[in-house]
Tab-separated table of C-alpha atoms in Angstrom:
chain	number	residue	atom	x	y	z
I	717	MET	CA	-124.986	-79.479	-47.900
I	718	LYS	CA	-127.449	-79.716	-45.018
I	719	LEU	CA	-129.568	-82.165	-47.010
I	720	LEU	CA	-126.465	-84.296	-47.624
I	721	ASN	CA	-125.711	-84.257	-43.919
I	722	VAL	CA	-129.246	-85.417	-43.116
I	723	ILE	CA	-129.018	-88.266	-45.599
I	724	THR	CA	-125.603	-89.266	-44.254
I	725	LYS	CA	-126.870	-89.266	-40.678
I	726	ASP	CA	-129.911	-91.311	-41.676
I	727	LYS	CA	-127.749	-93.876	-43.443
I	728	LEU	CA	-125.379	-93.990	-40.487
I	729	SER	CA	-128.323	-94.574	-38.153
I	730	VAL	CA	-129.565	-97.460	-40.311
I	731	ILE	CA	-126.097	-99.013	-40.446
I	732	ILE	CA	-125.703	-98.765	-36.668
I	733	SER	CA	-129.143	-100.311	-36.118
I	734	LEU	CA	-128.340	-103.220	-38.438
I	735	PHE	CA	-124.983	-103.742	-36.720
I	736	VAL	CA	-126.680	-103.900	-33.310
I	737	LEU	CA	-129.256	-106.379	-34.614
I	738	ILE	CA	-126.522	-108.610	-36.050
I	739	LEU	CA	-124.570	-108.591	-32.799
I	740	THR	CA	-127.740	-109.397	-30.869
I	741	ALA	CA	-128.567	-112.304	-33.181
I	742	LEU	CA	-125.049	-113.690	-32.881
I	743	SER	CA	-125.103	-113.488	-29.102
I	744	VAL	CA	-128.442	-115.310	-29.002
I	745	GLN	CA	-127.124	-118.044	-31.303
I	746	ASN	CA	-124.226	-118.572	-28.921
I	747	PHE	CA	-126.784	-119.463	-26.289
I	748	TYR	CA	-129.824	-120.688	-28.201
I	749	PRO	CA	-129.577	-122.671	-31.435
I	750	SER	CA	-132.237	-120.949	-33.519
I	751	ASP	CA	-133.890	-122.451	-36.598
I	752	ASP	CA	-131.629	-122.811	-39.597
I	753	THR	CA	-132.432	-120.020	-42.056
I	754	SER	CA	-132.879	-122.574	-44.823
I	755	THR	CA	-136.030	-123.848	-43.116
I	756	LYS	CA	-137.805	-120.844	-44.577
I	757	LEU	CA	-137.499	-122.551	-47.959
I	758	ASN	CA	-139.334	-125.657	-46.837
I	759	THR	CA	-142.515	-125.746	-44.784
I	760	LYS	CA	-142.164	-129.471	-44.066
I	761	PHE	CA	-139.230	-129.247	-41.634
I	762	THR	CA	-137.904	-127.132	-38.815
I	763	LEU	CA	-134.306	-127.601	-37.705
I	764	PHE	CA	-132.896	-127.147	-34.216
I	765	PRO	CA	-129.106	-127.365	-34.679
I	766	PHE	CA	-126.687	-127.670	-31.752
I	767	ALA	CA	-123.002	-127.031	-32.436
I	768	ILE	CA	-121.328	-129.570	-30.160
I	769	ASN	CA	-117.603	-128.971	-30.603
I	770	ASP	CA	-117.581	-125.341	-31.723
I	771	THR	CA	-115.049	-123.559	-29.497
I	772	SER	CA	-116.572	-120.155	-30.322
I	773	THR	CA	-119.842	-120.998	-28.556
I	774	LEU	CA	-120.883	-122.231	-25.148
I	775	ASP	CA	-120.283	-125.922	-24.466
I	776	ILE	CA	-123.574	-127.689	-25.260
I	777	LYS	CA	-124.293	-130.909	-23.367
I	778	THR	CA	-126.918	-133.646	-23.626
I	779	ALA	CA	-129.005	-135.485	-21.060
I	780	PHE	CA	-131.508	-138.322	-21.266
I	781	PHE	CA	-134.106	-139.059	-18.586
I	782	ALA	CA	-136.455	-142.053	-18.469
I	783	LYS	CA	-136.803	-143.113	-14.833
I	784	ASP	CA	-138.513	-139.984	-13.459
I	785	PRO	CA	-138.076	-137.578	-16.369
I	786	TYR	CA	-139.837	-134.465	-15.112
I	787	ALA	CA	-138.266	-134.577	-11.652
I	788	GLU	CA	-134.794	-134.990	-13.176
I	789	PHE	CA	-135.552	-132.243	-15.687
I	790	LEU	CA	-136.426	-129.840	-12.846
I	791	LYS	CA	-133.167	-130.704	-11.052
I	792	LEU	CA	-131.199	-129.975	-14.203
I	793	LYS	CA	-133.143	-126.774	-14.861
I	794	SER	CA	-132.312	-125.447	-11.388
I	795	SER	CA	-128.587	-125.328	-12.160
I	796	LYS	CA	-128.279	-125.268	-15.984
I	797	ASN	CA	-129.543	-123.285	-18.937
I	798	ILE	CA	-131.999	-125.553	-20.759
I	799	LEU	CA	-132.008	-125.063	-24.512
I	800	PHE	CA	-134.264	-127.837	-25.745
I	801	ALA	CA	-136.280	-130.812	-24.506
I	802	SER	CA	-138.146	-133.449	-26.497
I	803	SER	CA	-139.837	-136.790	-26.042
I	804	ALA	CA	-137.357	-139.400	-27.209
I	805	SER	CA	-137.636	-143.137	-26.531
I	806	PHE	CA	-140.534	-145.571	-26.778
I	807	THR	CA	-142.501	-146.841	-23.792
I	808	SER	CA	-145.022	-149.616	-23.339
I	809	SER	CA	-147.846	-147.359	-22.119
I	810	ILE	CA	-148.854	-143.693	-22.059
I	811	LYS	CA	-149.739	-144.064	-18.380
I	812	SER	CA	-146.912	-142.835	-16.180
I	813	GLU	CA	-147.233	-145.756	-13.755
I	814	ASN	CA	-146.796	-148.311	-16.577
I	815	ASN	CA	-144.358	-146.547	-18.898
I	816	PHE	CA	-141.722	-149.284	-18.992
I	817	PRO	CA	-139.087	-148.559	-21.675
I	818	VAL	CA	-139.328	-150.466	-24.944
I	819	GLY	CA	-135.914	-151.843	-25.807
I	820	PHE	CA	-132.609	-151.212	-24.078
I	821	CYS	CA	-132.693	-148.211	-21.766
I	822	ALA	CA	-130.298	-146.806	-19.180
I	823	GLU	CA	-129.996	-143.578	-17.229
I	824	ASN	CA	-126.755	-142.414	-15.652
I	825	GLY	CA	-125.437	-145.974	-15.343
I	826	GLU	CA	-128.684	-147.495	-14.055
I	827	ILE	CA	-130.134	-150.139	-16.360
I	828	LEU	CA	-133.873	-149.548	-16.774
I	829	ASN	CA	-134.365	-152.261	-19.385
I	830	LYS	CA	-131.553	-154.597	-20.473
I	831	MET	CA	-133.695	-156.502	-22.980
I	832	PRO	CA	-133.149	-155.128	-26.484
I	833	HIS	CA	-136.022	-154.741	-28.913
I	834	GLN	CA	-135.541	-157.100	-31.845
I	835	THR	CA	-136.606	-154.754	-34.663
I	836	MET	CA	-135.008	-151.497	-33.511
I	837	ASP	CA	-131.555	-151.167	-35.059
I	838	GLY	CA	-130.316	-147.953	-33.448
I	839	LEU	CA	-128.737	-147.571	-30.007
I	840	VAL	CA	-128.119	-144.048	-28.669
I	841	ILE	CA	-125.492	-143.818	-25.922
I	842	ILE	CA	-125.035	-140.525	-24.036
I	843	SER	CA	-122.134	-139.250	-21.966
I	844	ASN	CA	-120.808	-135.761	-21.253
I	845	GLU	CA	-117.691	-137.118	-19.532
I	846	LEU	CA	-116.088	-139.481	-22.058
I	847	GLN	CA	-114.093	-137.321	-24.430
I	848	ASP	CA	-114.579	-139.257	-27.684
I	849	PHE	CA	-118.371	-139.364	-27.297
I	850	ASN	CA	-119.098	-135.700	-28.078
I	851	SER	CA	-122.098	-136.358	-25.785
I	852	ILE	CA	-123.731	-138.940	-28.106
I	853	LYS	CA	-122.535	-142.125	-29.778
I	854	VAL	CA	-124.705	-144.102	-32.194
I	855	ILE	CA	-124.419	-147.886	-32.443
I	856	ASP	CA	-125.833	-149.673	-35.490
I	857	LEU	CA	-127.255	-152.977	-34.248
I	858	ASP	CA	-127.433	-154.313	-37.784
I	859	LYS	CA	-123.654	-154.585	-37.693
I	860	THR	CA	-122.521	-157.935	-36.374
I	861	SER	CA	-120.048	-158.044	-33.523
I	862	ASP	CA	-117.509	-159.666	-35.888
I	863	ASN	CA	-117.455	-156.530	-38.019
I	864	CYS	CA	-117.448	-154.118	-35.105
I	865	ASN	CA	-113.951	-153.763	-33.732
I	866	VAL	CA	-111.464	-151.023	-33.042
I	867	SER	CA	-110.040	-151.005	-36.577
I	868	GLU	CA	-113.350	-151.137	-38.470
I	869	CYS	CA	-115.888	-149.252	-36.362
I	870	ASP	CA	-116.224	-145.491	-36.562
I	871	ASN	CA	-115.611	-144.027	-33.073
I	872	HIS	CA	-115.457	-147.482	-31.512
I	873	PHE	CA	-117.290	-148.203	-28.293
I	874	PRO	CA	-116.693	-151.705	-26.860
I	875	HIS	CA	-119.818	-153.777	-27.219
I	876	SER	CA	-121.223	-156.977	-28.567
I	877	ASN	CA	-124.438	-156.991	-30.536
I	878	ILE	CA	-126.856	-156.805	-27.626
I	879	ARG	CA	-129.864	-157.343	-29.894
I	880	ASP	CA	-128.709	-160.590	-31.476
I	881	ASN	CA	-126.628	-162.233	-28.777
I	882	LEU	CA	-127.775	-161.656	-25.205
I	883	ASN	CA	-124.978	-163.882	-23.864
I	884	GLU	CA	-122.358	-161.393	-25.021
I	885	THR	CA	-123.744	-158.235	-23.445
I	886	TYR	CA	-121.774	-158.408	-20.191
I	887	SER	CA	-118.976	-156.077	-21.321
I	888	PHE	CA	-121.490	-153.600	-22.720
I	889	ILE	CA	-123.636	-153.534	-19.573
I	890	SER	CA	-120.487	-153.291	-17.435
I	891	ALA	CA	-119.306	-150.267	-19.423
I	892	VAL	CA	-122.696	-148.564	-19.068
I	893	LYS	CA	-122.542	-148.989	-15.299
I	894	LYS	CA	-118.847	-148.137	-14.948
I	895	TYR	CA	-118.991	-144.918	-16.953
I	896	LYS	CA	-122.525	-143.968	-15.818
I	897	LEU	CA	-123.831	-143.850	-19.363
I	898	SER	CA	-127.384	-143.156	-20.469
I	899	GLY	CA	-128.983	-144.591	-23.574
I	900	PHE	CA	-132.029	-145.827	-25.432
I	901	GLN	CA	-132.948	-147.941	-28.422
I	902	THR	CA	-134.830	-146.671	-31.456
I	903	GLN	CA	-134.924	-146.911	-35.265
I	904	LEU	CA	-131.739	-145.945	-37.096
I	905	VAL	CA	-133.305	-144.413	-40.202
I	906	TYR	CA	-130.032	-143.404	-41.863
I	907	THR	CA	-126.362	-144.402	-41.592
I	908	LYS	CA	-123.469	-143.146	-43.716
I	909	PHE	CA	-122.194	-146.733	-43.918
I	910	LYS	CA	-125.047	-147.619	-46.300
I	911	SER	CA	-125.974	-146.186	-49.671
I	912	ASP	CA	-129.170	-144.182	-50.074
I	913	LYS	CA	-130.648	-147.142	-51.930
I	914	GLU	CA	-129.920	-149.417	-48.953
I	915	ASN	CA	-131.097	-146.892	-46.367
I	916	PHE	CA	-134.370	-146.078	-48.107
I	917	GLU	CA	-135.258	-149.364	-49.762
I	918	LEU	CA	-138.625	-149.602	-47.952
I	919	LEU	CA	-140.319	-146.209	-47.781
I	920	PHE	CA	-143.926	-147.087	-47.026
I	921	ASN	CA	-143.902	-149.674	-44.231
I	922	GLY	CA	-146.056	-148.970	-41.191
I	923	ASN	CA	-148.490	-146.070	-40.968
I	924	ASN	CA	-148.500	-142.513	-42.270
I	925	ASP	CA	-150.687	-141.192	-39.447
I	926	ARG	CA	-148.243	-138.977	-37.549
I	927	ALA	CA	-145.657	-136.236	-37.823
I	928	ARG	CA	-142.058	-137.333	-37.244
I	929	ARG	CA	-139.031	-136.077	-35.344
I	930	PHE	CA	-135.443	-137.101	-35.935
I	931	LEU	CA	-132.061	-136.711	-34.280
I	932	ALA	CA	-129.349	-136.253	-36.893
I	933	ILE	CA	-125.624	-136.413	-36.148
I	934	CYS	CA	-123.997	-134.171	-38.763
I	935	GLU	CA	-121.028	-132.072	-39.739
I	936	LYS	CA	-121.179	-128.583	-41.167
I	937	ASP	CA	-118.236	-126.239	-41.739
I	938	ASN	CA	-115.978	-128.700	-39.883
I	939	VAL	CA	-118.178	-128.491	-36.772
I	940	LEU	CA	-120.088	-131.421	-35.290
I	941	HIS	CA	-123.806	-130.739	-35.003
I	942	HIS	CA	-126.689	-132.560	-33.384
I	943	VAL	CA	-129.738	-131.467	-35.353
I	944	ILE	CA	-133.299	-132.079	-34.234
I	945	VAL	CA	-135.394	-132.323	-37.390
I	946	ASP	CA	-139.054	-131.641	-36.699
I	947	ALA	CA	-141.085	-133.006	-39.605
I	948	LEU	CA	-144.356	-131.092	-39.648
I	949	ASN	CA	-146.340	-133.276	-42.062
I	950	LYS	CA	-147.793	-136.708	-41.293
I	951	ASP	CA	-146.001	-139.372	-43.313
I	952	PHE	CA	-144.539	-142.864	-43.300
I	953	LEU	CA	-141.429	-143.051	-41.116
I	954	MET	CA	-138.899	-143.857	-43.837
I	955	ALA	CA	-140.515	-141.609	-46.449
I	956	SER	CA	-140.269	-138.713	-44.012
I	957	ALA	CA	-136.691	-139.707	-43.129
I	958	LYS	CA	-135.620	-139.660	-46.787
I	959	GLU	CA	-137.052	-136.183	-47.303
I	960	ALA	CA	-135.367	-135.017	-44.086
I	961	ILE	CA	-131.981	-136.289	-45.285
I	962	MET	CA	-132.419	-134.492	-48.609
I	963	PHE	CA	-133.325	-131.306	-46.765
I	964	LEU	CA	-130.332	-131.553	-44.420
I	965	ARG	CA	-128.012	-132.010	-47.393
I	966	ALA	CA	-129.577	-129.003	-49.107
I	967	SER	CA	-128.846	-127.099	-45.885
I	968	ASN	CA	-125.154	-128.096	-46.224
I	969	TYR	CA	-125.122	-130.747	-43.491
I	970	ASN	CA	-123.111	-133.930	-44.015
I	971	VAL	CA	-125.147	-136.539	-42.149
I	972	ASP	CA	-123.461	-139.453	-40.371
I	973	PHE	CA	-126.523	-140.932	-38.633
I	974	MET	CA	-130.189	-140.089	-38.178
I	975	LEU	CA	-132.510	-141.669	-35.621
I	976	ASN	CA	-136.225	-141.638	-34.961
I	977	LEU	CA	-137.478	-139.851	-31.837
I	978	ASP	CA	-140.833	-141.112	-30.630
I	979	THR	CA	-143.644	-138.577	-30.715
I	980	GLY	CA	-146.585	-140.954	-30.342
I	981	SER	CA	-149.307	-139.755	-27.979
I	982	LYS	CA	-146.838	-137.638	-25.991
I	983	ASP	CA	-145.537	-135.253	-28.602
I	984	ILE	CA	-143.444	-133.107	-26.255
I	985	MET	CA	-141.118	-130.388	-27.528
I	986	TYR	CA	-139.895	-127.298	-25.702
I	987	ALA	CA	-137.187	-124.833	-26.762
I	988	HIS	CA	-135.568	-121.654	-25.478
I	989	ASP	CA	-136.074	-118.732	-27.827
I	990	GLY	CA	-133.437	-116.467	-26.260
I	991	GLU	CA	-135.838	-115.154	-23.640
I	992	ASP	CA	-138.213	-117.891	-22.530
I	993	PHE	CA	-138.434	-121.686	-22.485
I	994	LYS	CA	-141.518	-122.312	-24.602
I	995	ASN	CA	-143.827	-125.231	-25.275
I	996	LEU	CA	-143.776	-125.705	-29.039
I	997	ARG	CA	-146.753	-128.061	-28.870
I	998	PRO	CA	-149.224	-125.904	-26.908
I	999	ASN	CA	-152.288	-127.714	-28.273
I	1000	PRO	CA	-151.419	-131.419	-28.047
I	1001	ILE	CA	-153.794	-134.117	-29.208
I	1002	THR	CA	-154.057	-135.557	-25.704
I	1003	SER	CA	-153.850	-133.946	-22.278
I	1004	SER	CA	-150.969	-136.299	-21.411
I	1005	ALA	CA	-148.666	-134.542	-23.881
I	1006	LYS	CA	-147.088	-132.203	-21.339
I	1007	ILE	CA	-143.550	-132.163	-20.066
I	1008	GLU	CA	-144.866	-132.930	-16.567
I	1009	ASN	CA	-146.114	-136.285	-17.912
I	1010	ALA	CA	-143.084	-137.141	-20.037
I	1011	SER	CA	-142.097	-140.805	-20.265
I	1012	SER	CA	-138.639	-139.813	-21.510
I	1013	LEU	CA	-136.800	-136.614	-22.332
I	1014	LEU	CA	-133.816	-135.802	-24.507
I	1015	VAL	CA	-132.418	-132.492	-23.252
I	1016	TYR	CA	-129.781	-130.067	-24.522
I	1017	TYR	CA	-128.306	-127.553	-22.076
I	1018	THR	CA	-125.358	-125.345	-21.170
I	1019	GLU	CA	-123.710	-124.387	-17.903
I	1020	LYS	CA	-124.920	-121.153	-16.340
I	1021	GLN	CA	-122.464	-118.277	-16.729
């Protein structure tokens, strides 16, 4: 009988310990979006998922800085809980004094570059104030303005095709200023409005000399997610993108859009692990790859409780 009591107490102790660990993990996930467990099955990718409209978690917001990124990051950090920060948009130089944005770029309503890049087909627009944005809206610049209207565009945002017709950008620029939007141009590597064959027709253009990072707009369990996909292996952009899409689907994400985030010579990525805000690239290729020298930053954060 005593032996049975000892065994029962031991089992009870184990159960209590596991229950505490589960509660701890859940509370951390409510604050910090940890790696998806499915990443353990694939060494090529690490996922950083952010549940955007999940009412059971803290409200996660997005910011983009390109004018004076580190100074603005420090301002945000002083009053918010920073979850994640990554290099994002392209610039013309790695030198901070010459890092003019490549393609359209705006920060909080200020236009930093109104001239669109002619080969980048993705436009990322950011707002935490406009309700239908869910912090980020993606515009496909391969769609002509004739096909992009309230009845035919998913989550319509009024704009003309700023890449193909500069004379029709007035309403778009006006909206950016009026609503104090931020945004940048990059490659749209996947859109749900095209088939896989159309999206991944050309897999091996460019170079395969760098690791890749993507921003995927997804749904999972009826919750909108922004998922940062960190591709660990060097590969061609579109070849890496195709594998990333397959991996997201295997992880039960329904992907609407996926965009390229520039790593280049400033491969900057920091994340909060529940206790500390850590540099996930502690041994960068160049000394310039530090958050203090960032040319742009995409940041996820929550309000302090």
